[in-house]
Coordinates of C-alpha atoms and ligand atoms in Angstrom, one line a residue:
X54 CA 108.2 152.8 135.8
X55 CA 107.0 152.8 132.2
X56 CA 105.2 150.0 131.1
X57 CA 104.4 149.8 127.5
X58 CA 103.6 146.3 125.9
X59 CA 106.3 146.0 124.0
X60 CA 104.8 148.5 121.3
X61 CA 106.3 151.4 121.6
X62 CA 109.5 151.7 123.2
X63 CA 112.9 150.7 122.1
X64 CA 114.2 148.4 124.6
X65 CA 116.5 149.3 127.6
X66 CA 118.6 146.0 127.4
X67 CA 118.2 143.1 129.0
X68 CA 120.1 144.2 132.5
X69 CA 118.9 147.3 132.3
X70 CA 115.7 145.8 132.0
X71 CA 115.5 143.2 134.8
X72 CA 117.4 146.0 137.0
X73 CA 114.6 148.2 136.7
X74 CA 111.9 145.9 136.9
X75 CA 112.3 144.9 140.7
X76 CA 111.3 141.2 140.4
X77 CA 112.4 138.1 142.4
X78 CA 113.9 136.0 139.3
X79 CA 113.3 135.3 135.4
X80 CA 114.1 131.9 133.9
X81 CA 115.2 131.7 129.7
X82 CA 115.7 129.2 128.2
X83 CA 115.4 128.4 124.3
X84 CA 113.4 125.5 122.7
X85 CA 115.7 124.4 119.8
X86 CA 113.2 122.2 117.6
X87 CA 110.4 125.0 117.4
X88 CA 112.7 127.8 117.6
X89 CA 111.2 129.6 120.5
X90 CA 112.7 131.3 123.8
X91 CA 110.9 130.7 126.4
X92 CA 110.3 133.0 129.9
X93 CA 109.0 132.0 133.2
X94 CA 109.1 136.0 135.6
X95 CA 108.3 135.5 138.8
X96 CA 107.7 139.0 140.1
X97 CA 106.3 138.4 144.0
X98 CA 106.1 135.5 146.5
X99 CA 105.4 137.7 149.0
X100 CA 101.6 136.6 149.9
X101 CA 102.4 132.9 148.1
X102 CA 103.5 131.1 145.3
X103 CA 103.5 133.0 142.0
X104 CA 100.7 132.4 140.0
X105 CA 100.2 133.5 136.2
X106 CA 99.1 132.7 133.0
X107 CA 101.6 131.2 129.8
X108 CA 101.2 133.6 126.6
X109 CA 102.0 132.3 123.9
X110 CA 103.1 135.0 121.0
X111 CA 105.1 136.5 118.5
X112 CA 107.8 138.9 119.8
X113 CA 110.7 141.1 117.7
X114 CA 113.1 139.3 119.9
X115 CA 113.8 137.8 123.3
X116 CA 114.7 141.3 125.1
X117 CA 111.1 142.1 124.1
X118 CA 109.7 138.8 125.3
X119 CA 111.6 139.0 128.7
X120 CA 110.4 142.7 129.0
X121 CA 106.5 141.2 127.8
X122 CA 107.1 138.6 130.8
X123 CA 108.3 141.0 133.4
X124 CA 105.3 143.6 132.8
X125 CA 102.8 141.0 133.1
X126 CA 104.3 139.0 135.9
X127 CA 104.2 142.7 138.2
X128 CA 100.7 143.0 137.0
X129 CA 99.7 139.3 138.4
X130 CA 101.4 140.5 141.9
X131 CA 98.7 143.6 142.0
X132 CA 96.4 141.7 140.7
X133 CA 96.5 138.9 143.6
X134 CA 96.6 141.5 146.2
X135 CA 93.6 143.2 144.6
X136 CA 91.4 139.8 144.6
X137 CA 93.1 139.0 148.5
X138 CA 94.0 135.9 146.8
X139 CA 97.2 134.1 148.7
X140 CA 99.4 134.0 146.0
X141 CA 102.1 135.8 143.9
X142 CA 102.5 137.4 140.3
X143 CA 104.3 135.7 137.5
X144 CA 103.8 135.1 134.1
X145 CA 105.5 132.8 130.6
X146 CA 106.2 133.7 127.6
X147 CA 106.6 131.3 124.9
X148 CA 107.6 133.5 122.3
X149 CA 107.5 131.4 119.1
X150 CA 108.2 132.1 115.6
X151 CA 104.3 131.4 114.5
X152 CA 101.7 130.9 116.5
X153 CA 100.3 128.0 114.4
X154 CA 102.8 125.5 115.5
X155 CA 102.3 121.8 114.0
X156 CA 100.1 120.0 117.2
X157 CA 103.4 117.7 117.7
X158 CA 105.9 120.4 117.9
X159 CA 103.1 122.8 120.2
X160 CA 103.1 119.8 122.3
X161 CA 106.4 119.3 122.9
X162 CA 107.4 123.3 123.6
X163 CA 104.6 122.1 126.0
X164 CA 106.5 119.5 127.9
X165 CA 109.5 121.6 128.0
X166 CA 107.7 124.2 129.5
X167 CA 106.2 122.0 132.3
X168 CA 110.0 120.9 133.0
X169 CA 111.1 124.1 133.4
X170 CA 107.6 124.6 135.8
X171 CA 108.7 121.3 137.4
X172 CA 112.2 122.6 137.9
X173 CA 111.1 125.3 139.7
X174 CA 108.8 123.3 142.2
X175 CA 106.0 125.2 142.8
X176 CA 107.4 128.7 142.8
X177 CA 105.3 129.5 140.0
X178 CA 101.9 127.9 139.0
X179 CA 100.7 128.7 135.3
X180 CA 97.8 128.7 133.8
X181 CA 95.7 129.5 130.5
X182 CA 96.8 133.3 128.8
X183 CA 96.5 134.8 125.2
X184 CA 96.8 132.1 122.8
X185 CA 96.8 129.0 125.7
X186 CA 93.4 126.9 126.5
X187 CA 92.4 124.3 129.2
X188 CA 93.9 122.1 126.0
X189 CA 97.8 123.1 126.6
X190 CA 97.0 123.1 130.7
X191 CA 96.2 119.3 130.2
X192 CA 99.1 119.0 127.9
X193 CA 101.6 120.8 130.5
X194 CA 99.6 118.6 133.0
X195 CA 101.1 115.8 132.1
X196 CA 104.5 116.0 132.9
X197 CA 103.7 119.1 135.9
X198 CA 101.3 119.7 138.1
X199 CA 102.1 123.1 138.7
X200 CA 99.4 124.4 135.9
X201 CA 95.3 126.0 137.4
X202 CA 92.7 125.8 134.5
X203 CA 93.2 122.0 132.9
X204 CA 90.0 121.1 131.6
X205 CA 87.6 118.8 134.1
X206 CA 88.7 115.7 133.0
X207 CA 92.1 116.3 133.7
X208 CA 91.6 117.5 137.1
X209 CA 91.3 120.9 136.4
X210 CA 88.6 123.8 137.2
X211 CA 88.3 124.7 132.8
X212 CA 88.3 127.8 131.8
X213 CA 88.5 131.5 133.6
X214 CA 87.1 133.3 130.8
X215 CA 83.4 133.1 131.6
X216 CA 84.2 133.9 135.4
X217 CA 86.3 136.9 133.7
X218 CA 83.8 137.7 132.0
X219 CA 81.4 137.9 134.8
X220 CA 83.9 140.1 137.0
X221 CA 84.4 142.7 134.2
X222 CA 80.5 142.8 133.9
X223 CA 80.5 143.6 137.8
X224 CA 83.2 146.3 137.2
X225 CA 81.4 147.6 134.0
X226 CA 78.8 148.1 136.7
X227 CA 80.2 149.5 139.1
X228 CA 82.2 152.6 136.6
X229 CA 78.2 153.3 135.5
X230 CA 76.9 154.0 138.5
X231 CA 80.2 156.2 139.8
X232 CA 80.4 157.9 136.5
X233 CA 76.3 158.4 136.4
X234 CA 74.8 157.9 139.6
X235 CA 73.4 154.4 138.4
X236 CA 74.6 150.7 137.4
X237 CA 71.8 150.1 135.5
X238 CA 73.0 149.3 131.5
X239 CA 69.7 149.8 129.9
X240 CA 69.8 152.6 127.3
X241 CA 74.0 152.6 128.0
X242 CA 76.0 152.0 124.7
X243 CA 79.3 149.6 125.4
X244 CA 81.6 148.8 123.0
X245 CA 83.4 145.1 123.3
X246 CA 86.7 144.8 121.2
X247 CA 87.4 141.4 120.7
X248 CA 84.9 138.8 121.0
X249 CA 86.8 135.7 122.2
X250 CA 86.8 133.7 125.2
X251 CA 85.9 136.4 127.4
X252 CA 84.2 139.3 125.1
X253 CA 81.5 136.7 123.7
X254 CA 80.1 135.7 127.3
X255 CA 80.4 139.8 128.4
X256 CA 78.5 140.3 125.4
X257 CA 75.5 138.1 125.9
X258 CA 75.4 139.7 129.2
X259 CA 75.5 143.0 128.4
X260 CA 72.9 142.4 125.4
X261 CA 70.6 141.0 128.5
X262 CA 70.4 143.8 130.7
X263 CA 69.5 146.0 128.0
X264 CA 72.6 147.4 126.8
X265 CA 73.0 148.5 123.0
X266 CA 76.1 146.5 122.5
X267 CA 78.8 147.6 119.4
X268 CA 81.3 144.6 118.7
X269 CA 84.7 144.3 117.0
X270 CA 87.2 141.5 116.0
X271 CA 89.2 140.7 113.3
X272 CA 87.7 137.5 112.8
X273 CA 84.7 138.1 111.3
X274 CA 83.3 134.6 112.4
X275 CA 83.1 136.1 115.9
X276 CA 81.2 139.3 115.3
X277 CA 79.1 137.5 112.5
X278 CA 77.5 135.2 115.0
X279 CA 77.1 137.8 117.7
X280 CA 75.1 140.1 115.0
X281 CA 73.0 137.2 113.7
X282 CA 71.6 135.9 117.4
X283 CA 71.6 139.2 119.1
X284 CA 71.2 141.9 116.7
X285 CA 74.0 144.0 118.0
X286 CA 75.8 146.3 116.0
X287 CA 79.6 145.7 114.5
X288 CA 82.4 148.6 113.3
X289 CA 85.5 147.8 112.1
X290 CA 88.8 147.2 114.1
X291 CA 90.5 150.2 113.0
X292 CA 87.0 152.6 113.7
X293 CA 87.3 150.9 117.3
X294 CA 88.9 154.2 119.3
X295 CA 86.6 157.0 117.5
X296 CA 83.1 155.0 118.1
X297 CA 81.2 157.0 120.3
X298 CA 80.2 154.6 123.6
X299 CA 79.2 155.3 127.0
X300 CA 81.6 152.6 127.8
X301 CA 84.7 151.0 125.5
X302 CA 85.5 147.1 127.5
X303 CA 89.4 146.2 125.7
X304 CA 88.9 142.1 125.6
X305 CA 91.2 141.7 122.7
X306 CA 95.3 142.5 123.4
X307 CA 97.1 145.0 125.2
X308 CA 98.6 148.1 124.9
X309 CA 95.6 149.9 123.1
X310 CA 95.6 153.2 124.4
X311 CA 98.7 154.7 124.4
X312 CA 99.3 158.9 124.5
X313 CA 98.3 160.4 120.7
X314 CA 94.9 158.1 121.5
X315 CA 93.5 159.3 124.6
X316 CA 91.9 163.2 122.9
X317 CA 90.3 161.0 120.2
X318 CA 88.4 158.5 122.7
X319 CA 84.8 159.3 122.6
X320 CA 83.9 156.8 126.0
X321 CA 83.3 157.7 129.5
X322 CA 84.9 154.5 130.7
X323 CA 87.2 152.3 129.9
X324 CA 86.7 148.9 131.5
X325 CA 87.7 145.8 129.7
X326 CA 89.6 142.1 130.3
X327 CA 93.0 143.0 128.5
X328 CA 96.0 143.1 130.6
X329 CA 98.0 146.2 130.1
X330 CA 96.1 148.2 128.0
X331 CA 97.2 151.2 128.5
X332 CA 100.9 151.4 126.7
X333 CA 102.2 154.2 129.8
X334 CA 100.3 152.8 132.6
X335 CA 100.3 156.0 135.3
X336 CA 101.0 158.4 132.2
X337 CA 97.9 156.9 130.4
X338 CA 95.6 157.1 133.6
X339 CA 96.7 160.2 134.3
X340 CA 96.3 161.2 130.6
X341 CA 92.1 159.8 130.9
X342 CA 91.7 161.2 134.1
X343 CA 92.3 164.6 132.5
X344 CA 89.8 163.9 129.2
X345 CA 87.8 162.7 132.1
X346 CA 87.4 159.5 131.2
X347 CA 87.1 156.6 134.1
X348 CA 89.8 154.2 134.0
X349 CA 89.0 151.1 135.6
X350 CA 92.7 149.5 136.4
X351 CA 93.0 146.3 134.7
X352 CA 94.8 144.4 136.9
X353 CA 91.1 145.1 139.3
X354 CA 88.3 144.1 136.8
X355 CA 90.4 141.5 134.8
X356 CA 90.6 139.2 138.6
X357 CA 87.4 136.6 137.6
X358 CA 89.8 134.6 136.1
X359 CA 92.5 134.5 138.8
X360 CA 89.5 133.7 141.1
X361 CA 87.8 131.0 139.4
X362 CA 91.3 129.2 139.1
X363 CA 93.0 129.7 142.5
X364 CA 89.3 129.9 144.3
X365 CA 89.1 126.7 142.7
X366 CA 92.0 124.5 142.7
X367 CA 94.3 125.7 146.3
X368 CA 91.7 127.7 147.9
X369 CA 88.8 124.6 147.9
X370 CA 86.0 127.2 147.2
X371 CA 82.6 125.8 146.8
X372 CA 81.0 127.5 143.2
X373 CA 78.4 129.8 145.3
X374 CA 81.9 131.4 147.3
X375 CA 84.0 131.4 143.9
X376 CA 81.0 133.7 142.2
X377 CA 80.8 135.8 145.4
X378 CA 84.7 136.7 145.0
X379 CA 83.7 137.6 141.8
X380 CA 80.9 139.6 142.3
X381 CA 82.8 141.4 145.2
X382 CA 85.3 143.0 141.8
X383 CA 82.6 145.5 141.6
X384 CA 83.0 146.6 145.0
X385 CA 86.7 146.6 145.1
X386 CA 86.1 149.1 141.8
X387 CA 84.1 151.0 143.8
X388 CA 86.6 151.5 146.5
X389 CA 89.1 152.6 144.2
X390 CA 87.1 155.3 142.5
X391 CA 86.1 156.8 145.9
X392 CA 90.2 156.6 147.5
X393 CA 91.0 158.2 143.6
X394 CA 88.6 160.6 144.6
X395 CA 89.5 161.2 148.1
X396 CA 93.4 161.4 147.7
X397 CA 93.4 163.5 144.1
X398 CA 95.0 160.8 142.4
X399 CA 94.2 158.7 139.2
X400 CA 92.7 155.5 139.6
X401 CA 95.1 153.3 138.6
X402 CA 97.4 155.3 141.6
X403 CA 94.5 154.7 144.0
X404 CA 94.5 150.8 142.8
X405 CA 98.1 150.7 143.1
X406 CA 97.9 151.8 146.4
X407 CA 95.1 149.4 147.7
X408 CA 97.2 146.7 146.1
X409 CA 100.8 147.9 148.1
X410 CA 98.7 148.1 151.2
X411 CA 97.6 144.5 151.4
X412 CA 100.8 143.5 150.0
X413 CA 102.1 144.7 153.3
X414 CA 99.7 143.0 155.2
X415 CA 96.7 145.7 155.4
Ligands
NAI964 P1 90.8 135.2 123.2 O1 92.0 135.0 122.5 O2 89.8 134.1 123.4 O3 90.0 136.4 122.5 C1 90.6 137.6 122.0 C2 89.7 138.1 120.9 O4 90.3 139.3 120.4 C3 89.8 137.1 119.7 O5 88.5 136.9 119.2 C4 90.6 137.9 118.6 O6 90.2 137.6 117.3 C5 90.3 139.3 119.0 N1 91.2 140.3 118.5 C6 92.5 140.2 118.4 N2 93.0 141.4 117.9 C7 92.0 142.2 117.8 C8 91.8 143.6 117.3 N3 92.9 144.3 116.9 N4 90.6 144.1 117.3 C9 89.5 143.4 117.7 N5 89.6 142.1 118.1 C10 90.8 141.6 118.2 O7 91.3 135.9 124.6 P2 90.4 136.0 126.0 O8 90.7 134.8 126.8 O9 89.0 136.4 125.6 O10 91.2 137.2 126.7 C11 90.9 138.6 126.2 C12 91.8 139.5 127.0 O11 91.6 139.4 128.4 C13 93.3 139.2 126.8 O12 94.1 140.4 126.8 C14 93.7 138.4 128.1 O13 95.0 138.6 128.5 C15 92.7 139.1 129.1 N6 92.4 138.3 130.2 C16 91.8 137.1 130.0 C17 91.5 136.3 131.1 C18 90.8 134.9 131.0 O14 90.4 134.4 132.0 N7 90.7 134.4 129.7 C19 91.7 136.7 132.5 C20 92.3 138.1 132.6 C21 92.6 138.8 131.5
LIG965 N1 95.9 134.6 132.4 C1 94.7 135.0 133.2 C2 95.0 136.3 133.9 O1 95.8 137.1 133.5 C3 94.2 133.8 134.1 C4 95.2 133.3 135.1 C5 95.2 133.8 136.4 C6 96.1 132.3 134.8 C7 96.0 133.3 137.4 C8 97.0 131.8 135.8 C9 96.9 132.3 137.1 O2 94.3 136.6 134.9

């Protein structure tokens, strides 16, 4: 299947679309007042209830929302059977016509959203996603329950992102020491793009084992701050790809490598939060695998989040057993580089296939 984000490819058509995607169901439905469709994919209930976060964006249209939706909701389903978490993949999109919504008008698209969650009675569970806090899960939280990651207060666990944060770490690990024969980061140059909820806590971490960390953001704020208490060293969005790193960690969107980019990456790795980074998901890996750079699948290192929240809030982890599933990314990682290595296949294949294999009960 080709996957791309939304960036590249003309769209197929909505049947054409939904027939190739081989999900369970999509609901749309339109939001008059603010203008915005909105798309609940669920992609698998095979090992649960669906389970994914609500993005909240700008799209072209709603063909390229639906298709957004789709793409991430199968990425949720391997990403639960990665983590051997007992749920399914889905995903919303709330594709609005600006993101800066007035508060009153945000916060009503919010309560329809929870009626459509409500509607579909547990099915799907949402939670926070580009552009969506603990703040909008305590908004959809009153009207649903069907929402992880509402802040404490409202019942909720907070946010993924540190927990994230500390799995991509893990897997950031993990690719050192298969790449180089050790996990250790001092002396190891990694480049974090994006510095938000998830990049800034990687950072700091990163910064503490003795990494020499290069950041990038288009808010300045965000880098500013980082280069002011840590000393670490900033380059431009656009200089990004061409920076010479031991390791580059996407944190920002997705769909940043895509074909033309992969002969001008100067990494080892890549191993970062985004979802869907790569525009052509097995064309990409295959594309890095033959620069021999080490992909490590997102839908593998990105499953903090997803482990903090359903860990958490259905699973009744204690904190010590939520940080051990997290830890336990970096051995997952490590399993897929050796079965890449073992079968001759790229690593996202080789993750693909662990995921398909507990997905059918292994
Ligand atoms: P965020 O919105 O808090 O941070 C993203 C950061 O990227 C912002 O600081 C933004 O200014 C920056 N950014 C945007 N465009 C950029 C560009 N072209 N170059 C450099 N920086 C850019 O989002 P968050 O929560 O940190 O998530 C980051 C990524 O990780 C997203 O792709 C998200 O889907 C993914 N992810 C997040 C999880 C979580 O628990 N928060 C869990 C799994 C995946
Ligand atoms: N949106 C995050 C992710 O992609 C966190 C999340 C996980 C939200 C599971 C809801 C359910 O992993």
């Amino acid at each position: 299947m080709i996957r791309d984000n939304g960036v590249a490819r003309k769209g197929l058509g909505m049947d054409a679309e939904i027939r190739r995607w081989g999900g369970e169901s999509v609901l749309l439905s339109y939001d008059d007042p603010t203008g915005s469709f909105m798309v609940i994919a669920i992609h698998s209930t095979r090992l649960g209830p669906a389970a994914g976060g609500t993005r909240l964006k700008t799209y072209p249209g709603a063909e390229d929302a639906v298709r957004d939706a789709c793409d991430l909701a199968e990425a949720m389903t391997l990403k639960m059977a990665a983590a051997r978490l007992p749920m399914g993949g889905g995903k919303s999109v709330l594709a609005v016509p600006r993101t800066d919504l007035p508060p009153e008008a945000r916060r009503l698209l919010l309560h329809h959203h929870a009626r459509n969650l409500e509607m579909l009675g547990g099915r799907y569970w949402t939670g926070p996603d580009m552009n969506t806090s603990s703040a909008d899960m305590d908004v959809i939280r009153e009207r649903t329950r069907y929402a992880f990651g509402a802040s404490a207060a409202a019942g909720g666990s907070g946010s993924s992102a540190p927990d994230t944060a500390v799995g991509v770490f893990e897997g950031i690990r993990a690719s050192l020491e298969a790449t180089y024969g050790d996990p250790k980061l001092a002396g190891r140059r990694v480049l974090v793009q994006g510095c938000g909820a998830v990049g800034d806590p990687l950072v700091r971490m990163l910064h503490a084992e003795g990494a020499s960390v290069v950041v990038s953001d288009v808010v300045f704020d965000r880098v500013e701050g980082l280069y002011d208490e840590l000393d670490v060293e900033v380059v431009a969005p656009s200089s990004v790809l061409a920076t010479e790193c031991d390791v580059y960690a996407p944190c920002a969107m997705g769909g940043v490598i895509g074909a033309a980019d992969v002969p001008h990456l100067r990494c080892a790795i890549v191993a970062g939060a985004a979802n869907n980074p790569l525009r052509d998901r097995h064309g990409d890996a295959d594309r890095l695998a033959a620069h021999g750079i080490r992909y490590a699948p997102d839908f593998v290192i990105n499953g903090g989040g997803a482990i903090h929240l359903i860990g958490h809030e259905t699973l009744g982890w204690t904190r010590a057993q939520v940080e051990q599933a997290v830890r336990g990314i970096g051995d997952t990682l490590r399993e897929v580089y050796a079965r890449a290595d073992a079968d001759g296949v790229s690593t996202e294949e080789a993750a693909e296939r662990l995921a398909a294999a507990r997905l059918a009960g292994g």
